Coordinates of C-alpha atoms and ligand atoms in Angstrom, one line a residue:
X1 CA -26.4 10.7 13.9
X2 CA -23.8 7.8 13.6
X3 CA -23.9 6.2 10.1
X4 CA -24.4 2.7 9.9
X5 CA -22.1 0.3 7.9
X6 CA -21.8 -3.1 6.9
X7 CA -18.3 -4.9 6.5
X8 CA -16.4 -8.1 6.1
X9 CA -14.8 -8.7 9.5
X10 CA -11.8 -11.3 11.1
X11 CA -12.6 -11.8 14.6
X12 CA -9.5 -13.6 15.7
X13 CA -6.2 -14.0 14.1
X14 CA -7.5 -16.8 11.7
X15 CA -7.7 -14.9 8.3
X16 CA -11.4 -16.1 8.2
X17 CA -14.5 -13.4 7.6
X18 CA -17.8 -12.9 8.7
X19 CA -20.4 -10.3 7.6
X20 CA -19.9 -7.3 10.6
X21 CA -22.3 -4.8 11.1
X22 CA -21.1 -1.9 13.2
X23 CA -21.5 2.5 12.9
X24 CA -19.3 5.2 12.2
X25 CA -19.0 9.1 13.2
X26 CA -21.8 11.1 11.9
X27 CA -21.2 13.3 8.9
X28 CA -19.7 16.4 10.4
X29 CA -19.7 19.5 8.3
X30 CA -16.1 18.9 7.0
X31 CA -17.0 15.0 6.0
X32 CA -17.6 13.4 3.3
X33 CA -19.3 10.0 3.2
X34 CA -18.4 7.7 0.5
X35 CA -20.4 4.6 -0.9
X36 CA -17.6 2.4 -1.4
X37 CA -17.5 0.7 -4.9
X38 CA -13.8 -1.5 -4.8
X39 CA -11.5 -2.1 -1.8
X40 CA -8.2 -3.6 -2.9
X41 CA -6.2 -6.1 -0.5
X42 CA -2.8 -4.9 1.0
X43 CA -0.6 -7.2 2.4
X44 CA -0.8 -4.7 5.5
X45 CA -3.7 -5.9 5.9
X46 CA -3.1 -9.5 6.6
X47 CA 0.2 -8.9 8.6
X48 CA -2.5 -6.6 10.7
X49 CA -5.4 -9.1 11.0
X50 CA -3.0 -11.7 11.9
X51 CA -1.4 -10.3 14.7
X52 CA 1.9 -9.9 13.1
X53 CA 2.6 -6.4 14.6
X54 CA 0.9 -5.4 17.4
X55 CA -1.9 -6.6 19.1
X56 CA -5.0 -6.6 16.7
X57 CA -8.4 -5.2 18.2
X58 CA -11.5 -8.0 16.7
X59 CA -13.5 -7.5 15.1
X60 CA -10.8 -6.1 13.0
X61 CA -12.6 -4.7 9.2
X62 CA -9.3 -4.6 7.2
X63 CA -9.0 -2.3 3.4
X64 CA -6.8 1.4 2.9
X65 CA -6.9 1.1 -0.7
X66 CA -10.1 2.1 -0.8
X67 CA -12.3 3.7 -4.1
X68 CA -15.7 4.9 -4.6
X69 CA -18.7 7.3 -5.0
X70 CA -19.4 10.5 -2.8
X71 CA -22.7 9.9 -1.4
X72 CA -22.9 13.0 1.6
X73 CA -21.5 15.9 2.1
X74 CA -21.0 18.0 5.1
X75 CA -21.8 21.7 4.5
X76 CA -18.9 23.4 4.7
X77 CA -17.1 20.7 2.2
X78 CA -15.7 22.4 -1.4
X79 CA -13.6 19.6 -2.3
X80 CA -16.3 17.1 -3.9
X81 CA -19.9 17.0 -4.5
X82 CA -22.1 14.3 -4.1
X83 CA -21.6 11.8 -7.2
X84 CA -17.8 12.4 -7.2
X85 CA -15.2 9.7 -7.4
X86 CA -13.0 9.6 -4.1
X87 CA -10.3 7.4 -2.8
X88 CA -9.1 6.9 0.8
X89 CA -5.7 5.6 1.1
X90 CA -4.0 4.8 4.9
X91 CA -4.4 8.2 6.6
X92 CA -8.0 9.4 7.3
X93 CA -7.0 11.9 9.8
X94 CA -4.2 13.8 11.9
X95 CA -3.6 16.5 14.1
X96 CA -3.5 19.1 11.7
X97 CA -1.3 21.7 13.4
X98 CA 2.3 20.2 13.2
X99 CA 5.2 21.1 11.0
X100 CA 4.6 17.5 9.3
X101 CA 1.2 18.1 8.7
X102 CA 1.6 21.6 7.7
X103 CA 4.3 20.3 5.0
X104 CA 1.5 17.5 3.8
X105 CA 3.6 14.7 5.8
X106 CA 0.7 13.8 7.9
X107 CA 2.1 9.7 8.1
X108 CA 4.6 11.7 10.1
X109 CA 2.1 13.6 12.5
X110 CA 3.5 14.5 15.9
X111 CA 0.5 13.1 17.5
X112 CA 0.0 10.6 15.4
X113 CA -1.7 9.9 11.5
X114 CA -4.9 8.3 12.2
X115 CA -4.8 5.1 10.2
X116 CA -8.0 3.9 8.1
X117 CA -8.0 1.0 10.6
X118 CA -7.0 -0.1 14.4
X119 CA -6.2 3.4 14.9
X120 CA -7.3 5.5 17.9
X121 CA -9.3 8.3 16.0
X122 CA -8.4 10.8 18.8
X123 CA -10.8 13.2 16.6
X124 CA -13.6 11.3 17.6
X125 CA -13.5 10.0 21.0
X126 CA -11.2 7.6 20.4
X127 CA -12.9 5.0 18.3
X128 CA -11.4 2.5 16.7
X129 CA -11.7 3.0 13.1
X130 CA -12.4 0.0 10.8
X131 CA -11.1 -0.1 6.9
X132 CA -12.5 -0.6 3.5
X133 CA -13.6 -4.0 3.8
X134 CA -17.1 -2.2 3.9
X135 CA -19.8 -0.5 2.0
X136 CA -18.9 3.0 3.4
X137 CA -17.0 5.3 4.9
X138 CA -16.9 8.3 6.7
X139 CA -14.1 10.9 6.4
X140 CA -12.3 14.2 6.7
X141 CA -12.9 15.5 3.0
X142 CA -8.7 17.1 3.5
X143 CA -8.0 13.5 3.7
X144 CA -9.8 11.9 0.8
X145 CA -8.2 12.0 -2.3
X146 CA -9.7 13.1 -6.0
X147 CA -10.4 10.4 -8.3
X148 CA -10.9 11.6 -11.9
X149 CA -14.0 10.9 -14.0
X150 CA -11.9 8.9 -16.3
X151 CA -10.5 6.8 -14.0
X152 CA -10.7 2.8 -14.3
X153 CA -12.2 2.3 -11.2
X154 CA -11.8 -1.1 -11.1
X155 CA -8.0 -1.1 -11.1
X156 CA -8.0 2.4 -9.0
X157 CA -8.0 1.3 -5.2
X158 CA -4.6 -0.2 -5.3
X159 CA -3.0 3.2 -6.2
X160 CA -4.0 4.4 -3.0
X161 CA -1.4 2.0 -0.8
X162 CA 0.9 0.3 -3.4
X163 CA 0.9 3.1 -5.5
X164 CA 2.1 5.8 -3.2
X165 CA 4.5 3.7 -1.1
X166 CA 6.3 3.0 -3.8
X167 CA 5.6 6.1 -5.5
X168 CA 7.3 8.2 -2.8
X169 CA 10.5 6.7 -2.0
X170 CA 11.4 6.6 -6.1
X171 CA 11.0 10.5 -6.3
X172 CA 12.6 10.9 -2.5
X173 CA 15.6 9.4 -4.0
X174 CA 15.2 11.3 -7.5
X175 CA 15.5 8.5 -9.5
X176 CA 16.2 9.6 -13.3
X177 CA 15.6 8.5 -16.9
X178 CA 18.6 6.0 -17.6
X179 CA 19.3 5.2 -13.7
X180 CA 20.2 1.4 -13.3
X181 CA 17.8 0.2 -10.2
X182 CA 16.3 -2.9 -9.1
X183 CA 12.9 -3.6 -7.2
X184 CA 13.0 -6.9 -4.6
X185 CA 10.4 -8.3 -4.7
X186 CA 7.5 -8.5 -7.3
X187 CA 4.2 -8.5 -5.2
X188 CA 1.4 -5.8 -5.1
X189 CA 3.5 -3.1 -4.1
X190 CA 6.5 -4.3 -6.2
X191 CA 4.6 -4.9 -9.6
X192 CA 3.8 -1.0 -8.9
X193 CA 7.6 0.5 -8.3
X194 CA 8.7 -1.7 -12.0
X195 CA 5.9 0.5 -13.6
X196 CA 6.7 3.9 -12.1
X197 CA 10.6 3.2 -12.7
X198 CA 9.7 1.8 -15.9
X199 CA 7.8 5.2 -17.0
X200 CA 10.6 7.1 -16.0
X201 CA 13.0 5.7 -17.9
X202 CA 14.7 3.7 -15.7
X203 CA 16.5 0.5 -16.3
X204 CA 14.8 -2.3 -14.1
X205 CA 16.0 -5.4 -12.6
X206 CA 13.8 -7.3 -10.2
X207 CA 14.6 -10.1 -7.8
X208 CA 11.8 -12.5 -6.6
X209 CA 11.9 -16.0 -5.4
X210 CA 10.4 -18.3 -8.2
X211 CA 10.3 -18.7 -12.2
X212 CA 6.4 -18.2 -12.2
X213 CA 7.0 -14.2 -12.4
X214 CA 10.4 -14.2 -15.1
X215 CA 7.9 -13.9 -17.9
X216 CA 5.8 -11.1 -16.4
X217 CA 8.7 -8.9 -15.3
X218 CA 9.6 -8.7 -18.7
X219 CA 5.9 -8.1 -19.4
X220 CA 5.9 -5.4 -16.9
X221 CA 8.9 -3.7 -18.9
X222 CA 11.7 -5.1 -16.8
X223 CA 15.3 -5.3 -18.2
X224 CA 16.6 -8.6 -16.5
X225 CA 15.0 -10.8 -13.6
X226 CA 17.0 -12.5 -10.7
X227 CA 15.5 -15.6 -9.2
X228 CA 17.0 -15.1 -5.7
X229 CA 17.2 -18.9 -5.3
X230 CA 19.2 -19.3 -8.4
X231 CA 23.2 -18.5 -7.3
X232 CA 24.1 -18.3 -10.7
X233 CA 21.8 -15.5 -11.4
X234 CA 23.0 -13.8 -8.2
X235 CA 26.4 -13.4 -9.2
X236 CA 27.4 -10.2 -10.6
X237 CA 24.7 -7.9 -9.3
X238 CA 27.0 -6.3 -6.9
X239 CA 27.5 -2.7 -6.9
X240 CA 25.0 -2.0 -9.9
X241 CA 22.6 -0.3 -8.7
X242 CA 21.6 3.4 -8.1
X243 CA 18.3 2.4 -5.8
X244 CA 16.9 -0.6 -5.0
X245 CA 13.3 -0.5 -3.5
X246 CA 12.4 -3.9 -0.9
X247 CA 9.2 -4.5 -0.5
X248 CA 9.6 -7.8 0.8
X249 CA 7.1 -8.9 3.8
X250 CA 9.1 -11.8 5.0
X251 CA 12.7 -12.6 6.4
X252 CA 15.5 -11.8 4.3
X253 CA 18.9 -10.6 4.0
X254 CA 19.2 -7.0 3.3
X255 CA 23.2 -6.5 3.6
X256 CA 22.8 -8.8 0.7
X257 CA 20.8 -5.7 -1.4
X258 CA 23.0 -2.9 0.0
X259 CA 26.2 -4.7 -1.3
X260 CA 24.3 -3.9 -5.1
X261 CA 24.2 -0.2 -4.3
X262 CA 26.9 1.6 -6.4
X263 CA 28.4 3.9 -4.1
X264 CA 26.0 6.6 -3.1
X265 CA 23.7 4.8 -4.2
X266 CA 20.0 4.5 -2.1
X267 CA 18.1 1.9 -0.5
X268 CA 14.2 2.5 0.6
X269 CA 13.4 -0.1 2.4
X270 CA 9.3 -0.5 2.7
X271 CA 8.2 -3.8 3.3
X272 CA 6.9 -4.4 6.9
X273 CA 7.4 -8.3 8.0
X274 CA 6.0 -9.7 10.9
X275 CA 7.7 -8.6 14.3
X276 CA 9.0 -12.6 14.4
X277 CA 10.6 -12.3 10.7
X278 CA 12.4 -8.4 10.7
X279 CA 15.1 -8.7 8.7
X280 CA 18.4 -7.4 10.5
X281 CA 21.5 -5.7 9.3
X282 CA 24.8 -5.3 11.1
X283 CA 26.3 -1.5 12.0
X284 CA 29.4 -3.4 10.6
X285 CA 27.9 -4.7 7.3
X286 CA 27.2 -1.1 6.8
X287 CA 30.4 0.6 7.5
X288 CA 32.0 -2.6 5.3
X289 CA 29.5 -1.6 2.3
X290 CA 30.5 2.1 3.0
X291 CA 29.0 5.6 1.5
X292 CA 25.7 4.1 0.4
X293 CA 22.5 5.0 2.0
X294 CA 19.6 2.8 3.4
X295 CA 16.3 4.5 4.4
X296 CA 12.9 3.2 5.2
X297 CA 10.0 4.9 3.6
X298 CA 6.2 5.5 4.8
X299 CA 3.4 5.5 2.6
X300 CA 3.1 8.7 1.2
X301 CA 1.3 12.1 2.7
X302 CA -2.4 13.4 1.5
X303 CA -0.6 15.9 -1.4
X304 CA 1.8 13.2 -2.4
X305 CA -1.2 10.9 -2.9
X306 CA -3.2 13.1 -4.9
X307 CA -0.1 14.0 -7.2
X308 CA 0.3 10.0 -7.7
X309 CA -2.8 9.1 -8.0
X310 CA -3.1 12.3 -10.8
X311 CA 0.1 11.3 -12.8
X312 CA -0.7 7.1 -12.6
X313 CA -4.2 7.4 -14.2
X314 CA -3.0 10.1 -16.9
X315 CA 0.0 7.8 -17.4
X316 CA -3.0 4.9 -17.7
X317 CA -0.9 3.1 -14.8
X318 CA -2.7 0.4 -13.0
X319 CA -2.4 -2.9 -10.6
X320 CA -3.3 -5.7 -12.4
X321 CA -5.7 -6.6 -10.3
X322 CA -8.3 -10.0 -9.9
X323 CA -11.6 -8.8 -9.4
X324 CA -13.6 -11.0 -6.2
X325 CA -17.1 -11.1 -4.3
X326 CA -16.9 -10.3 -0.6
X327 CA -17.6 -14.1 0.2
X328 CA -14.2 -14.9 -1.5
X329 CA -11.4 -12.8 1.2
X330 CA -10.7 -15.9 2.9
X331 CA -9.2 -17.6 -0.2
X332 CA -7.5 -14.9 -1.1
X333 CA -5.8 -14.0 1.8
X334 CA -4.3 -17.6 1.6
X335 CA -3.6 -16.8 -2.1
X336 CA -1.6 -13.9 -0.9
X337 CA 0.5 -15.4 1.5
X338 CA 1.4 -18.3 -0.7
X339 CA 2.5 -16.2 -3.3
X340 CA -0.2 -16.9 -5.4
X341 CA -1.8 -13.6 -6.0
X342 CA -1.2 -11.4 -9.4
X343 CA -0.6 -9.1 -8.7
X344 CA -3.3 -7.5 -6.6
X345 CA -7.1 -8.9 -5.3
X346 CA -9.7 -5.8 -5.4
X347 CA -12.7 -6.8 -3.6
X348 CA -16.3 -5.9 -5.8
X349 CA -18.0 -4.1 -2.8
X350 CA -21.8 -4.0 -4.7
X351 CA -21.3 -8.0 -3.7
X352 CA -21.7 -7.6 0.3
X353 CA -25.2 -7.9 0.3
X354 CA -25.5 -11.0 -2.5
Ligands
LIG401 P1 2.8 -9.0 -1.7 O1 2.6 -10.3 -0.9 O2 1.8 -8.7 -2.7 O3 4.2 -9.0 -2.4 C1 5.4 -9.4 -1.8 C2 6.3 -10.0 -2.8 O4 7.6 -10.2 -2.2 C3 5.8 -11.3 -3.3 O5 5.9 -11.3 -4.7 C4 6.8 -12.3 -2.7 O6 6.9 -13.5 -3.4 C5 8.0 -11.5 -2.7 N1 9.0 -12.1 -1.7 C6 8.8 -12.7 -0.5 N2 10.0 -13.1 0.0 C7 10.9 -12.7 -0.8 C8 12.4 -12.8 -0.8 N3 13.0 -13.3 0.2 N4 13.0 -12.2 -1.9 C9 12.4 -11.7 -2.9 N5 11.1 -11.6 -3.0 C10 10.3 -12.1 -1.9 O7 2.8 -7.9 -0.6 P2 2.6 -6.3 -0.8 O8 3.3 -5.8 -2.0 O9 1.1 -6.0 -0.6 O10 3.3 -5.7 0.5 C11 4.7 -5.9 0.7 C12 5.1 -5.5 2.1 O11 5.1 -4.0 2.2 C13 4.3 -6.0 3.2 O12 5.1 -6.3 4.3 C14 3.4 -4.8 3.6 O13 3.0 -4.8 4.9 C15 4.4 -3.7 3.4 N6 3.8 -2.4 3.2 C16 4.5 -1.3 3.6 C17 4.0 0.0 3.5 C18 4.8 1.1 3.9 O14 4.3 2.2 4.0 N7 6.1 1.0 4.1 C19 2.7 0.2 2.8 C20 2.1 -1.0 2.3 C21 2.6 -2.2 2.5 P3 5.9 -14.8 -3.1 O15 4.6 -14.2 -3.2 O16 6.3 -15.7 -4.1 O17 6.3 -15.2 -1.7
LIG402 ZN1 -1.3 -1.1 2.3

């Protein structure tokens, strides 16, 4: 029958949390449940519980970076066996059948990926599914990813959102040992695209808004850092850049990134502001910065994920992440939107129940 589950839920737009109880589909012969050990905090998820889209469904159980320990399988599943680690990122199910799913797109399903949370599972009449804020989950094992034994699962969750969403769009655009690139701004997801640029020998410059984070790009392996409030700094960064990845939640000026492209160079845009704050860009400001490309990017599909999540723990890349009981989301959610988080909050699931 339908497995019960116990969460940490908003029930109206005010990021505040209350213990939820609530089921999910039974463990069908394909499925794998999963006793989730760490959830990390997206700032999807906040942009999501606060309304900031689309109309949020309440309760409304955030978390799609999501890591833990196989604790059912379905018969017919191969992939893992109970005791396994296994990470759920944003897509927990699709139709399957399409030429994007075929091609191990499945963000770009036909009918529609079926997000970890508010999203119609149409494979299951239609529930709303609810995330990672929880101590369980149930899923498609297709759609659960592989976690290696040696993986520091403390630090793993993160890769499973911020990893492959910036992960993607740097090998979409083939970005190459030497390449002069630039990462706007230095959050969860940004902290990330510096360390997989970084590895790859790229030369990284990365714009945020304050002087708290100069000494930690440089940490991160970083070249130069550009406060974007400091005009002095600005100067001189046009037309340097090969790709430039924005991961910027809020209102900004993006003509003002494209004019750093070189020519052909790329742009993936991936941060996802509130409807109130998209940033716009003129047709004319593009045909004025001519011949460079700007492209928005989508997490990444199930194969992608698992190549990611593969190269980042060989590589021993990680989030630096601050480890918090379940009775703490409501500070940091308020952390994260002031800009106060480094660079990524993992919730400590075994702490529901204290
Ligand atoms: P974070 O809040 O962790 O990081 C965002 C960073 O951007 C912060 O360091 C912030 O600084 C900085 N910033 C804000 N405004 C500016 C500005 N004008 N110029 C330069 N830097 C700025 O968020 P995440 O990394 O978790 O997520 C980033 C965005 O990506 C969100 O909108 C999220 O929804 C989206 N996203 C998109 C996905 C996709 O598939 N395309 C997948 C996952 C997330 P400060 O904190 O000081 O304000
Ligand atoms: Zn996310």
């Amino acid at each position: 029958g339908r497995v019960w589950a116990k969460g940490m839920a908003m029930t109206s737009k005010e990021p505040h949390f209350t213990p939820l109880e609530f089921t999910r589909h039974a463990v069908g012969d394909n499925d794998i449940l999963i006793d989730i050990m760490y959830s990390g905090i997206c700032h999807s998820d906040i942009h999501m519980g606060k309304n900031e889209w689309r109309p949020t469904t309440y309760p409304y159980v955030g978390g799609h970076e999501i890591a833990g320990r196989v604790a059912k399988v379905g018969k017919n599943v191969t992939k893992f066996k109970v005791g396994d680690y296994a990470g759920i990122g944003c897509i927990i199910n699709s139709c399957g059948e399409c030429d994007h799913c075929k091609k191990g797109e499945e963000q770009f399903c036909e009918k529609g990926m079926i997000g970890t949370y508010q999203s119609k599972d149409y494979k299951h009449n239609d529930e709303i599914t609810q995330g990672g804020y929880a101590n369980n989950y149930v899923v498609s094992e297709k759609y659960a990813i592989k976690i290696p034994k040696n993986a520091d699962m403390k630090r793993v969750a993160p890769l499973l959102c911020a990893g492959v969403t910036t992960y993607s769009p740097i090998h979409f655009s083939n970005v190459k040992k030497g390449d002069t690139v630039a990462v706007a701004g230095l959050g969860g997801l940004g902290h990330m695209a510096v360390q997989y640029l970084v590895k790859l020998g790229a030369k990284v410059t990365i714009f945020d808004l304050t002087e708290e984070k100069r000494a930690d790009a440089k940490r991160l392996g970083a070249v130069a850092y550009v406060n974007v409030n400091n005009p002095v700094e600005l100067k001189g960064q046009n037309e340097k850049f090969s790709f430039i990845i924005s991961t910027i939640p809020a209102k900004y000026d993006p003509v003002m990134y494209v004019n750093m492209l070189k020519m052909g160079g790329e742009m993936a845009i991936v941060g996802l502001p509130a409807n109130e704050n998209t940033p716009t860009m003129t047709s004319s400001a593009l045909v004025y910065a001519a011949h460079r490309k700007v492209y928005g990017s989508l997490i990444g599909g199930i194969p992608e994920t698992q190549e990611m999540l593969d190269y980042s723990v060989a590589n021993n890349i990680y989030p630096e992440v601050e480890i918090i009981p379940a009775n703490k989301i409501d500070e940091a959610y308020q952390n994260v939107i002031d800009g106060k988080v480094k660079f990524r909050y993992v919730i400590d699931m075994a702490t529901l129940n204290s």
